[in-house]
CSV table of C-alpha atoms in Angstrom, one decimal:
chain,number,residue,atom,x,y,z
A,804,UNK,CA,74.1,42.2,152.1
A,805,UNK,CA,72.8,44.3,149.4
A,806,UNK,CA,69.3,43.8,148.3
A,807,UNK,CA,67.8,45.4,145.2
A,808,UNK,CA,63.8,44.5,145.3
A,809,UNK,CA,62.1,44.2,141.9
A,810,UNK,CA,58.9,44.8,140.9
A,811,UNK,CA,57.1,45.7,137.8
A,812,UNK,CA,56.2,49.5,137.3
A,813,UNK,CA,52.7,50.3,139.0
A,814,UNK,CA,50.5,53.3,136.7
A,815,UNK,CA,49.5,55.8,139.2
A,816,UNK,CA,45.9,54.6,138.0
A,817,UNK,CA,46.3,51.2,139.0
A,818,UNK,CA,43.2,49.0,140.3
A,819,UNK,CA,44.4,48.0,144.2
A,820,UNK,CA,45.9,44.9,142.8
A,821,UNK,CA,48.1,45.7,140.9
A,822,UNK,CA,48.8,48.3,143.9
A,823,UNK,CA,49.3,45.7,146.3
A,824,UNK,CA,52.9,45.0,145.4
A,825,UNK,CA,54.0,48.4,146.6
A,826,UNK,CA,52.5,47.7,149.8
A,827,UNK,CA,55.0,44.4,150.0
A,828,UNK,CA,58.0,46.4,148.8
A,829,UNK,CA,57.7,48.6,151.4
A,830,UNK,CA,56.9,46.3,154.2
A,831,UNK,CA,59.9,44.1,153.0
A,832,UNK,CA,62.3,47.2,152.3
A,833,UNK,CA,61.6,48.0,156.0
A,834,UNK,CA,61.7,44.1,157.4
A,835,UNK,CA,65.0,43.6,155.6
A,836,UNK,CA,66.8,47.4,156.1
A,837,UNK,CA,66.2,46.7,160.3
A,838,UNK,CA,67.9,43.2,159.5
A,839,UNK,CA,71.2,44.9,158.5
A,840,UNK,CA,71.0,44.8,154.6
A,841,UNK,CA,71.4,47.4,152.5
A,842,UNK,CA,68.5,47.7,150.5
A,843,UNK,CA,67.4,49.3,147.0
A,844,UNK,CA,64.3,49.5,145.2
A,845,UNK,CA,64.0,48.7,141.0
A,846,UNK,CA,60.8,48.8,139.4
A,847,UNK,CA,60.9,46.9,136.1
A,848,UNK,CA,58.6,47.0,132.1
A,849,UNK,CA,58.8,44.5,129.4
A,850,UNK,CA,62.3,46.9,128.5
A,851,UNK,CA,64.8,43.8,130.4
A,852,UNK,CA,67.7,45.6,129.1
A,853,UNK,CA,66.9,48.7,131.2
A,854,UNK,CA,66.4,46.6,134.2
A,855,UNK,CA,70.1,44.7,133.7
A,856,UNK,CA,71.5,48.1,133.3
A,857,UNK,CA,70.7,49.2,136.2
A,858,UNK,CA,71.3,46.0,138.2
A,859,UNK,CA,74.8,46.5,136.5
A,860,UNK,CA,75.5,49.4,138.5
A,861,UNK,CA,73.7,48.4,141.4
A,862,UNK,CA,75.2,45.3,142.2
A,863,UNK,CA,72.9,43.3,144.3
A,864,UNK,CA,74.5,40.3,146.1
A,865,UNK,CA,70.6,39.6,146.1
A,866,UNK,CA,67.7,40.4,144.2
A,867,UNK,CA,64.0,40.1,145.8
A,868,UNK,CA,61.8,39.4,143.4
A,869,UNK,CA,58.2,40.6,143.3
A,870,UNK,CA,57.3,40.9,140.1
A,871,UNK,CA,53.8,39.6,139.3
A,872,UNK,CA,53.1,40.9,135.7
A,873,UNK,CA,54.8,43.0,132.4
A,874,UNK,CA,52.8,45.2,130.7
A,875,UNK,CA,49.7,44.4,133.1
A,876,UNK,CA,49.8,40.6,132.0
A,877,UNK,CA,50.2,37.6,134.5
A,878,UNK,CA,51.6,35.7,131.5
A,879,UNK,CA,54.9,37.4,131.3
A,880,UNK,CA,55.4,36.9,135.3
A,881,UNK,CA,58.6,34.8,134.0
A,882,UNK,CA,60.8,37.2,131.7
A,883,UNK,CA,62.2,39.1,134.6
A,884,UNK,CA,63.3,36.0,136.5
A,885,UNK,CA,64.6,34.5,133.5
A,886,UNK,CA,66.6,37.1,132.8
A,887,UNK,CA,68.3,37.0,135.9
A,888,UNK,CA,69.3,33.3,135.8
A,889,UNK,CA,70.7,33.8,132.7
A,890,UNK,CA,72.7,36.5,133.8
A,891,UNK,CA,73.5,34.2,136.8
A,892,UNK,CA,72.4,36.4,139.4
A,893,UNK,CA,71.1,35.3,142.7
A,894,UNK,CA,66.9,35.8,143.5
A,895,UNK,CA,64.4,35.2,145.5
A,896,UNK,CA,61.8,32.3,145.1
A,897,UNK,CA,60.9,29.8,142.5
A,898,UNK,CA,62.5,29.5,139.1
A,899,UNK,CA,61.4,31.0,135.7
A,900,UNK,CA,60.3,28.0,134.8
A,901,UNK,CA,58.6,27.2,138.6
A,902,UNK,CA,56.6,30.8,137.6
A,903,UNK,CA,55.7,30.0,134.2
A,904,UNK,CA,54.2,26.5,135.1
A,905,UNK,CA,52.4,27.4,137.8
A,906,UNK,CA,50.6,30.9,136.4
A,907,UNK,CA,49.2,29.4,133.3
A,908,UNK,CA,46.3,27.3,135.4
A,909,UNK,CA,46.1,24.8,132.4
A,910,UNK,CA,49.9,23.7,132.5
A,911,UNK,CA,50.1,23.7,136.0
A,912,UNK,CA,46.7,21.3,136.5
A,913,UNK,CA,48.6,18.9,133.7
A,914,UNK,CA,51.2,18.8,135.9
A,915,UNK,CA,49.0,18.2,139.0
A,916,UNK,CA,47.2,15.1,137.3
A,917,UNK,CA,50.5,13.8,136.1
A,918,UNK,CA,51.7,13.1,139.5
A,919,UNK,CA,48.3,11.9,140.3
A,920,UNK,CA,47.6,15.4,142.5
A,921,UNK,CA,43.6,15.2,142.9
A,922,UNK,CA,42.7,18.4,140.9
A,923,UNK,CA,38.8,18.9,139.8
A,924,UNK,CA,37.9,18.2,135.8
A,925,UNK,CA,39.0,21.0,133.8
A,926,UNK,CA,37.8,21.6,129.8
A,927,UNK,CA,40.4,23.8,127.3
A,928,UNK,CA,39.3,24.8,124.0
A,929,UNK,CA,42.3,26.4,122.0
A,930,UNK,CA,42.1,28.4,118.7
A,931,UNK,CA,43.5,24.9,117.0
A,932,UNK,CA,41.2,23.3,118.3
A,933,UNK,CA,38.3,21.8,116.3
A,934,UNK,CA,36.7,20.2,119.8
A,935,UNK,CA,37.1,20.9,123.3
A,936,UNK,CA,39.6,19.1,125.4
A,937,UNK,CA,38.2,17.6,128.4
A,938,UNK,CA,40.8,16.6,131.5
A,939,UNK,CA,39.9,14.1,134.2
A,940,UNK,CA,37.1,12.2,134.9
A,941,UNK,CA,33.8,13.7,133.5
A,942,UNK,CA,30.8,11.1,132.9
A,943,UNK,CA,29.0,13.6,130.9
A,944,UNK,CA,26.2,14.3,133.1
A,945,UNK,CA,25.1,17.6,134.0
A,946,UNK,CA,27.0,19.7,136.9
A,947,UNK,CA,28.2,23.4,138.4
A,948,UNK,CA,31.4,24.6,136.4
A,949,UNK,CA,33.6,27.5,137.2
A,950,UNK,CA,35.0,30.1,134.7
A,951,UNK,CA,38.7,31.2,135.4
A,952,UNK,CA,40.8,32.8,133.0
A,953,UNK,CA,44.3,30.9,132.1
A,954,UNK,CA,47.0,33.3,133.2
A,955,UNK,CA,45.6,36.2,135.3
A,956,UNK,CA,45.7,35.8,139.3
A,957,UNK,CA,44.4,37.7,142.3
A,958,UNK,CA,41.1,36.7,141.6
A,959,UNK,CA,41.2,39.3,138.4
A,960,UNK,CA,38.1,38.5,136.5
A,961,UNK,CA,36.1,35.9,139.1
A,962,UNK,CA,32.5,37.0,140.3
A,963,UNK,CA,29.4,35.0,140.7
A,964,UNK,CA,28.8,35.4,136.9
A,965,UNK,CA,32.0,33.1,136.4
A,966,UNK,CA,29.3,30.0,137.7
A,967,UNK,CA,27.7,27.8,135.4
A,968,UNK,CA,24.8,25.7,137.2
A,969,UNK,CA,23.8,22.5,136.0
A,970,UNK,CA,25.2,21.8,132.8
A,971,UNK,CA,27.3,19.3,130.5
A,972,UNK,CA,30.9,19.2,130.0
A,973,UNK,CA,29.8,20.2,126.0
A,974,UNK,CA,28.2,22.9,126.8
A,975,UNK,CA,30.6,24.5,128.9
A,976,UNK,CA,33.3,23.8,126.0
A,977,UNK,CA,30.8,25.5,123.3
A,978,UNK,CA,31.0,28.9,126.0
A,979,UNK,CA,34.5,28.8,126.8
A,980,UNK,CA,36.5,32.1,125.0
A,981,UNK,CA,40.1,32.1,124.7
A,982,UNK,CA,42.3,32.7,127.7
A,983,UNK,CA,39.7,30.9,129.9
A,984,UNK,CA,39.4,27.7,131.3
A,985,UNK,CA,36.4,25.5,133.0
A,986,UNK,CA,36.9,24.0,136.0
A,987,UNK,CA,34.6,21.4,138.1
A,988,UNK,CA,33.0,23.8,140.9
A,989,UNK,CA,33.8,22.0,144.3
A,990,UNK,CA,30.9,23.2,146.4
A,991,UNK,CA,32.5,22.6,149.9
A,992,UNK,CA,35.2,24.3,151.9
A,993,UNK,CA,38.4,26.4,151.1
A,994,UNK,CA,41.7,26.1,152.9
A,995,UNK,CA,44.8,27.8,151.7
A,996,UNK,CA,48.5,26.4,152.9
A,997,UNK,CA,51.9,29.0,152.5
A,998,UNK,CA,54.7,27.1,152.9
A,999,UNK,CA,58.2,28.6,153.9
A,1000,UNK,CA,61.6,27.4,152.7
A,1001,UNK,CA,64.4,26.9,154.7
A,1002,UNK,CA,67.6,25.3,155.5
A,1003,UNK,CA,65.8,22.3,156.1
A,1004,UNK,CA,63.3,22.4,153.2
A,1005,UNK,CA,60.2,23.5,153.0
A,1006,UNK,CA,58.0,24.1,156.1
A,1007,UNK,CA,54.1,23.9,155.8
A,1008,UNK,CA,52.7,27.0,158.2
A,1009,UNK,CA,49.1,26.3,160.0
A,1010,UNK,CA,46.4,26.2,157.6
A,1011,UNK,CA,43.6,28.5,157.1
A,1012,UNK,CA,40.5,28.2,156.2
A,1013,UNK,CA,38.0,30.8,154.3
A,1014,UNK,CA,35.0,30.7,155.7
A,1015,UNK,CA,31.9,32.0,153.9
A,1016,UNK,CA,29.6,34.1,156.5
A,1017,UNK,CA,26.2,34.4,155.8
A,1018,UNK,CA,26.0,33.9,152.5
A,1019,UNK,CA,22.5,33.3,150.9
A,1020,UNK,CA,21.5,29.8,149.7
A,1021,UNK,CA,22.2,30.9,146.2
A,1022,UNK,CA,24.8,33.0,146.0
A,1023,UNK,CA,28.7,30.8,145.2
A,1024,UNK,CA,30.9,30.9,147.8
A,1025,UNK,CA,33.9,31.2,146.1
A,1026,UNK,CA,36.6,34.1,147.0
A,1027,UNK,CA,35.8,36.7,143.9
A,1028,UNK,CA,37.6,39.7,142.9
A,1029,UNK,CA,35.7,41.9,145.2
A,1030,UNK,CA,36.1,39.4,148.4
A,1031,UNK,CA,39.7,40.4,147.8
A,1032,UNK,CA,39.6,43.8,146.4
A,1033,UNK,CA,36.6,45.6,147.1
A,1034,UNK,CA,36.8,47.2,150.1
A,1035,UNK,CA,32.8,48.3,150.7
A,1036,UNK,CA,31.2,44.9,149.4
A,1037,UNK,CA,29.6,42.0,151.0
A,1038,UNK,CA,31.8,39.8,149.8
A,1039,UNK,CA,34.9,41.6,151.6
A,1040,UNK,CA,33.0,41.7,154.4
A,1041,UNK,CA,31.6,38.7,154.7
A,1042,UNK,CA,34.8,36.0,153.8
A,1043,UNK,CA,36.4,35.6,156.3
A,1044,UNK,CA,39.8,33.7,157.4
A,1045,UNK,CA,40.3,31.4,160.5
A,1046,UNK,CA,42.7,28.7,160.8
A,1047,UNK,CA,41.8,25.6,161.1
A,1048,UNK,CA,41.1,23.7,164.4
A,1049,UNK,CA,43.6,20.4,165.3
A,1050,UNK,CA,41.2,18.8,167.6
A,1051,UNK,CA,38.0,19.0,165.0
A,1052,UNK,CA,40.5,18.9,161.6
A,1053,UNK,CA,43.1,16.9,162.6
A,1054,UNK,CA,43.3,14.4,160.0
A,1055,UNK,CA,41.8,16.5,157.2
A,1056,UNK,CA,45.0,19.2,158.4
A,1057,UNK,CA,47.7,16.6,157.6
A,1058,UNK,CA,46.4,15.5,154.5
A,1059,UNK,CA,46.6,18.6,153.3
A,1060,UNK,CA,49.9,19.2,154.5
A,1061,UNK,CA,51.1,16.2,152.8
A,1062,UNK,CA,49.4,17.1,149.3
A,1063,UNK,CA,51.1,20.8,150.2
A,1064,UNK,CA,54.2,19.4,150.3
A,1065,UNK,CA,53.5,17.1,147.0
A,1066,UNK,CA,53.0,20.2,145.0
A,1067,UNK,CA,56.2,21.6,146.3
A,1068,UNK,CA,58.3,19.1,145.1
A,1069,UNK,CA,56.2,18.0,141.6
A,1070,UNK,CA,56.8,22.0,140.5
A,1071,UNK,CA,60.0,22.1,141.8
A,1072,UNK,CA,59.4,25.3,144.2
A,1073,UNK,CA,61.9,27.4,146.2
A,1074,UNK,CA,61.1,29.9,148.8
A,1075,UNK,CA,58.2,30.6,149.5
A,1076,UNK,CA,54.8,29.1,147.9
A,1077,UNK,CA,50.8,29.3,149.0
A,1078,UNK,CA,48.2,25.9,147.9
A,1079,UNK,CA,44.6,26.6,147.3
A,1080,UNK,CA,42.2,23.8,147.8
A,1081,UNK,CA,38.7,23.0,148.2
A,1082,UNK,CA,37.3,20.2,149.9
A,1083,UNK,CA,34.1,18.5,149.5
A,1084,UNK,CA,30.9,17.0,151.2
A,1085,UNK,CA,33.0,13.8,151.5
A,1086,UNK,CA,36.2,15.3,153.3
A,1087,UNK,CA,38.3,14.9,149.7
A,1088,UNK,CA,40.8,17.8,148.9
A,1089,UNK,CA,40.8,18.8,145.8
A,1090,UNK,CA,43.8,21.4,144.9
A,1091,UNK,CA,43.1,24.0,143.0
A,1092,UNK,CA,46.2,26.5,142.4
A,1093,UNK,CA,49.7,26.4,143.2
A,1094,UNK,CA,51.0,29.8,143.9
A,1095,UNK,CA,54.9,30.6,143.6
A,1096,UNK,CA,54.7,34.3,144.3
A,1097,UNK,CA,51.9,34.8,147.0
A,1098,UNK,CA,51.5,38.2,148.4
A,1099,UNK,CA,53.7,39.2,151.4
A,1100,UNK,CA,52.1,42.3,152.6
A,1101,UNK,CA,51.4,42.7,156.4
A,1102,UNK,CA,47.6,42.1,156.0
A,1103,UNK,CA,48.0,39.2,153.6
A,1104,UNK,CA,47.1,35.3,154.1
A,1105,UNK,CA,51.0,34.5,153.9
A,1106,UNK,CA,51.6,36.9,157.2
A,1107,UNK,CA,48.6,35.7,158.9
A,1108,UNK,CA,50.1,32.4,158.8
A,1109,UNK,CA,54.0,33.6,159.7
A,1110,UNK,CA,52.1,35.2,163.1
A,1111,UNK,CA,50.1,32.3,163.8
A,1112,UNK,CA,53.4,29.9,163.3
A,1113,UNK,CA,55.3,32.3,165.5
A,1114,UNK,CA,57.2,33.4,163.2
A,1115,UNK,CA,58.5,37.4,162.7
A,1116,UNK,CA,57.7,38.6,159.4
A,1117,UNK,CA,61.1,40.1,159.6
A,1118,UNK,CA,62.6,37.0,160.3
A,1119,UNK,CA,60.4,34.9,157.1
A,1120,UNK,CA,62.1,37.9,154.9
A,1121,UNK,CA,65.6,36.7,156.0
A,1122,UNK,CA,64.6,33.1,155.3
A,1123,UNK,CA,63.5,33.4,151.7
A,1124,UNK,CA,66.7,35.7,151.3
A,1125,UNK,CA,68.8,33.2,152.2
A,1126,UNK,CA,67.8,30.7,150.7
A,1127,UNK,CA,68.0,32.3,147.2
């Protein structure tokens, strides 16, 4: 088969990630050339018409799609796969629309509390807007919020600074800029679950959990930019991934495999997806992002998952191609 991976042009000045996606092409160039296919690479800008020229005289039977941004914004993750479904070409995980929904945070938690999803309380304020919008249940009183912006992902832009301690729903609203939302801070444990597609539908791999190591009393344990990016900080050093235990986590492991699987079909997904939750004091899971284009380099949470599952990377590469 002839493959032609995608992904959006990377500045040689790039912070790591934004870098990160060459890592993927390469690993799934090689994963997918020792599988028999013939495989190009086609780095894409906001200047579509380029990009269908070339596929033009390419000819992919199949296109791999890893682009994560335009122009070095999250919010135009969707024009690239649009393009190609109205061109009727063949790609690789969720649709345009699947994308769109899912990066802008405050569509995607809509969608979550429309099909009655347990996500945390989130406030909007919009330039239209006269007074904040408030989702979910909020009684008023005081509590720990968490700044996230709309449409950006890979942590880009989240650092202690994004906690607010101890304050109202109003207050939050009165601090909120645009692009950002507030989000109910769920103080408990993170677990993240990739799920694989297949001939038989999706498939939910082992979770894992993140697991905060030695953090001081006051500092958030939440999985910043630097726990991701930052190489030489604490944070890197110190969050740390382990999947979670059957015996001690049984239950609380097939609940959230069931509200992983919920998400799947309430956004409509397709190949490959990842579910960020957070669960609190009480054992409740509270989801916090669905994520239609995880990263699939060798040393992400997605491969981690395929090894513990048993499953060759090489081999999860062929899945999502097939079922494109």
């Amino acid at each position: 088969m002839k493959i032609t991976l995608i992904h959006q042009f990377v500045p040689a000045d790039a912070a790591a990630d934004e870098r990160d996606v060459l890592d993927q092409v390469a690993a799934i160039r090689t994963a997918l050339t020792e599988r028999g296919h013939i495989v190009s690479v086609l780095s894409c800008t906001t200047d579509l018409g380029n990009m269908q020229r070339k596929l033009d005289v390419l000819k992919p039977d199949c296109i791999f799609n890893l682009v994560e941004t335009l122009d070095g914004s999250g919010r135009l993750i969707h024009l690239a796969p649009a393009l190609l479904e109205t061109k009727g070409l063949p790609f690789t995980g969720s649709s345009a629309d699947a994308l769109y929904l899912t990066t802008h945070k405050g569509l995607a938690k809509e969608r979550m509390f429309a099909a009655s999803l347990s996500t945390p309380p989130w406030i909007v304020r919009t330039a239209n807007d006269s007074a904040p919008i408030i989702y979910g249940s909020d009684d008023g009183a005081s509590a720990d919020w968490i700044v996230k912006s709309i449409w950006e992902h890979a942590s880009v832009g989240l650092s202690d600074s994004s906690i607010l301690r101890s304050v109202s729903s109003e207050t939050v609203a009165e601090r909120l800029s645009a692009g950002f939302f507030a989000e109910r801070f769920i103080d408990g444990r993170e677990f993240n679950l990739a799920l694989l597609d297949g001939s038989n539908g999706p498939e939910v791999l082992p979770p894992a959990e993140i697991v905060f190591v030695d953090f001081p009393n006051d500092k958030p344990k939440i999985v910043g930019y630097q726990a991701k990016w930052d190489e030489t900080s604490f944070e890197y050093a110190h969050t740390v991934r382990r999947f979670a235990d059957p015996d001690a986590d049984g239950h609380l492991i097939e609940k959230l495999k069931r509200l992983a699987l919920r998400c799947w079909e309430a956004f409509d997904l397709a190949g490959y997806a990842r579910v960020d939750f957070r669960v609190d004091a009480r054992g409740k899971p509270w989801i916090l992002e669905v994520n239609t284009n995880p990263c699939l380099s060798p040393d992400s949470g997605f491969a981690a998952a395929l090894q513990k599952a048993g499953i060759p990377y090489a081999d999860a590469m062929e899945r999502i191609v097939q079922v494109a």
